[in-house]
Amino acid sequence: MSSIANFESAQRLVTQPGSLLQVGPVEVAGQSLLGYVNAPGSMRDLWQLATGHGDAEYMVYLDERLSYSDAAQQVAGFANWLRSQGIGEGDRVAIAMRNYPEWMLAHWAINALGAVVVGLNAWWVADEMAYALDDSQPKILVADERRLAIFSEICERFDTLQLVSVRADNVSLPATSWTDAIAVGGELPAAEIDPDSEACIFYTSGTTGRPKGAQLTHRGCVANVMNVAAMGTIYATHRALEAGEALDAPIAAPPPTALVATPLFHVTANNCIMQAGTVAGGRFVLMYKWDPVEAMKLIEREKVTTMSAVPMMSREILTHPERGDYDLSSLSAMGGGGAAMQPDLVGKVAAETERAMPAQGYGMTEVCGIISYIAGAIFLARPSSVGPMVPTLEGRCVDDAGRPIPAGEVGEVCVRGTPVIKGYLNRPEATQETIVEGWLHTGDIGYFDEDGFLYLVDRAKDMILRGGENIYGAEVENAIFDHPAVLECVAFAVPDDRLGEEVGAAVHLKDGALLDAPGLREHLASRVAAFKIPRYLWFLAEPLPRNANGKFLKRELREVLDPGSAD
Ligand code: AMP
């Protein structure tokens, strides 16, 4: 049998009727969508399944180790404390911290109560944090020392917001410490949760310059966890079929020991790595900050099996001069998502590690995680594909008029199914523009081949993929326009070997105005997070080129401007 026929058999085996991963139509808000018909109803149900892993190790952070039982105690304690503060179904609780174990614990406790996690980006400056707090109106903010210091700059505007401090010795504001909160103890309190209610709000970059709060539902997050499990099982089953085994049941992938190298306030680490792996009984090795040598030390010490990060992180390990000093033989999967994994890297993972195979997810906040996934031998054979769709998303490409186009033709990728978000918080127009008759318009340009494998070729949206963080050009432009000396500006992606892309901006000043690169960067530092500040700035004497409608010609500019001549 051909490899692709075996792959299709694996897909059928995994999602067959009667199995936990059976796929079928599910009613959501009057629409019939593809879903898991036997899915647990909420994130609370998933957490309760996970607590069954008992004394197995759950998280490792520096020299701290936490078992599932330890975690269950802290989650129940924190949930009881939240309840004692009046938090219940639908109330929002924000989290602002780096990758500490408490991120995951707080998140499970909030979701187990039917309350909503608002995940704040830890790199944000005070103004960006204030925007998201205003928009989402949480009742409680759980934050580490650095994020509390940032919050203290804007605290007068949020005088009813209660604070919980995590790993913070110096706190200038009244806050309950995490340790005191969890000391309440007890069993997980009861909650009634509507599967289609909000579980989480994650902010994604916005075309209008301000981030949009994507409303991820319990059903959507559960579907993503099951999609991750299904894809792992499909590839493991395919491997067995390729080896000639006769199977009448699928082969589950073993629980991972995963390196968590990207931030927990995005769906990659939070939903795809941690939520999915938690249900499977995985172990998680948390990194506070990316560092390739530290990562190699941890892979060796903890016998990490999966490294799923942004592609540049895998590349930094594979090309590191000290790589030979570390035993990385425990790795069975290496790769990630969030940005394209270059075809050469796909081959390098297999060729230059003892037994790791390449793996990549294509995903988006707006589907609670992954859209498609590709791994192993199938990936080596199609190194420029992002894989087939996950079981509960239909996919198609459409032309400029929104009409579906046949396989092989390039158009905008649209997806439909239970993982798609409910909408954008307080943005009905943005929701209507992005989700049309259930179809989420991704803003990514690509095509499907005859076997249903997706290939991405471009982006229609104005997005810059810099390492693990995405930036909308408009957000940077708005902050630059805020400077009184600026008359015109455009921001765009500049290719970068390390980060994939860097931010570049071309600026034309008002007549007689004076501004240089350090001056503009200083202006930006108080307005946007450091990762959004352009690495490349061009001050152009001439007005920026425009088309007949007066729109700046971004593409043309980025092609003629040489990074070597930037400030
Ligand atoms: P976010 O919602 O911030 O996770 O960003 C999602 C966007 O990141 C997608 O719409 C794509 O433009 C990009 N992206 C994510 N994964 C991949 C991938 N594997 N290859 C190429 N682009 C990707």
GROMACS .gro file of C-alpha atoms in nm, residues 476-477 479-481 483-492 504-510 513-517 520-521 524 534 536-545 552 557 561 567:
model
   45
  476VAL     CA    1   0.378   4.980   1.482
  477GLU     CA    2   0.272   5.245   1.231
  479ALA     CA    3   0.280   5.427   1.744
  480ILE     CA    4   0.523   5.591   1.497
  481PHE     CA    5   0.253   5.830   1.372
  483HIS     CA    6   0.537   6.126   1.701
  484PRO     CA    7   0.478   6.489   1.600
  485ALA     CA    8   0.770   6.491   1.353
  486VAL     CA    9   0.633   6.205   1.142
  487LEU     CA   10   0.432   6.275   0.827
  488GLU     CA   11   0.424   5.928   0.666
  489CYS     CA   12   0.531   5.580   0.762
  490VAL     CA   13   0.486   5.212   0.680
  491ALA     CA   14   0.602   4.909   0.877
  492PHE     CA   15   0.670   4.568   0.724
  504GLY     CA   16   1.129   4.738   0.944
  505ALA     CA   17   0.975   5.082   0.899
  506ALA     CA   18   1.016   5.357   0.640
  507VAL     CA   19   0.947   5.706   0.769
  508HIS     CA   20   0.908   6.043   0.596
  509LEU     CA   21   0.924   6.345   0.827
  510LYS     CA   22   0.731   6.670   0.817
  513ALA     CA   23   1.121   6.834   1.141
  514LEU     CA   24   1.416   6.662   1.304
  515LEU     CA   25   1.411   6.304   1.429
  516ASP     CA   26   1.669   6.028   1.423
  517ALA     CA   27   1.653   5.653   1.487
  520LEU     CA   28   1.213   5.747   1.738
  521ARG     CA   29   1.299   5.425   1.924
  524LEU     CA   30   0.825   5.392   2.084
  534PRO     CA   31   1.169   4.833   1.438
  536TYR     CA   32   1.545   4.860   1.067
  537LEU     CA   33   1.448   5.224   1.020
  538TRP     CA   34   1.476   5.416   0.698
  539PHE     CA   35   1.427   5.795   0.704
  540LEU     CA   36   1.333   5.885   0.347
  541ALA     CA   37   1.368   6.240   0.213
  542GLU     CA   38   1.095   6.183  -0.048
  543PRO     CA   39   0.728   6.112   0.032
  544LEU     CA   40   0.657   5.736   0.041
  545PRO     CA   41   0.528   5.584  -0.287
  552PHE     CA   42   0.130   5.321   0.050
  557LEU     CA   43   0.912   4.960  -0.060
  561LEU     CA   44   1.495   4.914   0.076
  567ASP     CA   45   1.946   5.299   1.077
   0.00000   0.00000   0.00000
